[in-house]
Every structure is written in structure tokens, then in C-alpha cells.
Amino acid sequence: MPNLDVILKEIDYALNILFESNNTDGEDNQLTDCDKIKSQRVMRVNHMGEVCAQALYRGQALTTKDDAMIEIINNMCEEEKDHLVSLNQRLSELSGRPSKLNSLWYLSSFLLGAYVGTLEKDKSYGFIYETENQVEDHLDEYSKKLPYKDLESKTILEEIKMDEIKHKNTAKNHGSTELSKFSKSLMSLTSKVMKKISYYI
Ligand SMILES: [Fe+2]
Ligand SMILES: [Fe+2]
């Protein structure tokens, strides 16, 4: 059971992730209102995904006993944070907003990550591998949903994808094992539901 200091530190971290301000220098005036709404929705889904990545990895790092894994996860978390900053800024430029349910997504992802951290090392890395693998596919899928004129958002997603591939390979290089078909399908189904909801809410 983590002590009070650790719990408070995690709460502080979560609040920072959830309530990071959307400061930006300018607004995107290149897109039509209709395109802007479409881009807002797509980028909100991506933003939600990065919030969940933070939560999953913080939870996993909290419960794993493997020091090397903690270091690897913390490094990945820093890069995921950069993704979150880019998406926050882009959302703001598009006059969009994050998902209203991010707190719920964060909590559920954190608990899942905390559970994964208790699994054997190869399975725990297997979870990272599968997560990043599905994120990679998701980025391709959602990039196509963006209005063709929104090149800025597309570039951000492309840059993020490069890091996610790196994370996937890091997990593989540390001996990840393939998750069961059932686990993979469950992860995919859960994220599909979360994405559908975040697209609008
Ligand atoms: Fe990311
Ligand atoms: Fe990642």
C-alpha cells in the first residue's frame, strides 16, 4: 500500500495533467468553421489518449517492483507529456476543449496501469507494446479523419506517431510478450468506446 506522500504526489501529478492551461499565441484562422469543429473533435480524442497514456504509465510505475522498468516508463512519460502539450496547444488554436470526462478516463486508466504493474515483467512490457501498437494504428486512422486542409494537426500526429513507435520498440527490446487475443480485443474495444465518447464530450 503506497504511503500518503506517494498518494498526494500522484494526485498533484494528475491535477497538473488534467488542468494544464491551454495558453496559446494565436488562433487558427485558416480553416472554415465546419473544418475547425471536425479538427477540434479529432484532436480532443488524441488529447484524451495522451491523458490516458500518462495515467496508465504513472499507475504502472507505481506498482511495478522493477527499477529498470520504472526508469523506462518515466522516460516515456516525459515524451508523452510533450505530446500532451502539443495537443493542448493545438486544441486551443482550434478553439477546442479537452474531453469533459478526462478525470474519469484518467482514474480508470491509472487503475488499469496499477494492475498491469503487478504482472510479470514480460506481460507488463507486453501491455506497453500493445498499447503503443494500438495507438500507432489509431493515429493513422484519426489523421485521415482530419480535414485535408488541417496540415498542422496532421504534422503533430505524425510527430507523435514517431515517438509511439519508439515506445513500442522499447517494450519489445525489453522482452515484451504478446498479450492474449482476448486482452488485445478488450483493450481495442475499450479505447473505441472512449474515443467515440470523447469525440463529442
Ligand atoms: Fe503519446
Ligand atoms: Fe507512447
CSV table of C-alpha atoms in Angstrom, one decimal, residues 2 11 15-18 20 32 36 49 73 81 142 146-147 159 173-174 185:
chain,number,residue,atom,x,y,z
A,2,PRO,CA,1.6,3.3,-1.0
A,11,ILE,CA,-2.9,13.4,-7.0
A,15,LEU,CA,-4.3,17.5,-11.4
A,16,ASN,CA,-1.4,19.0,-13.4
A,17,ILE,CA,-2.2,16.8,-16.3
A,18,LEU,CA,-5.9,17.3,-16.2
A,20,GLU,CA,-3.0,22.2,-17.7
A,32,THR,CA,-13.6,27.0,-42.1
A,36,LYS,CA,-12.5,23.6,-37.3
A,49,GLY,CA,-5.4,9.4,-25.5
A,73,ILE,CA,8.3,4.3,-18.0
A,81,LYS,CA,3.9,14.9,-21.7
A,142,TYR,CA,-7.6,9.6,-36.9
A,146,LEU,CA,-8.9,15.4,-40.2
A,147,PRO,CA,-10.0,18.0,-42.8
A,159,GLU,CA,5.5,13.5,-34.9
A,173,ASN,CA,13.6,-4.7,-26.7
A,174,HIS,CA,13.0,-5.4,-23.1
A,185,SER,CA,-9.6,-7.2,-28.2
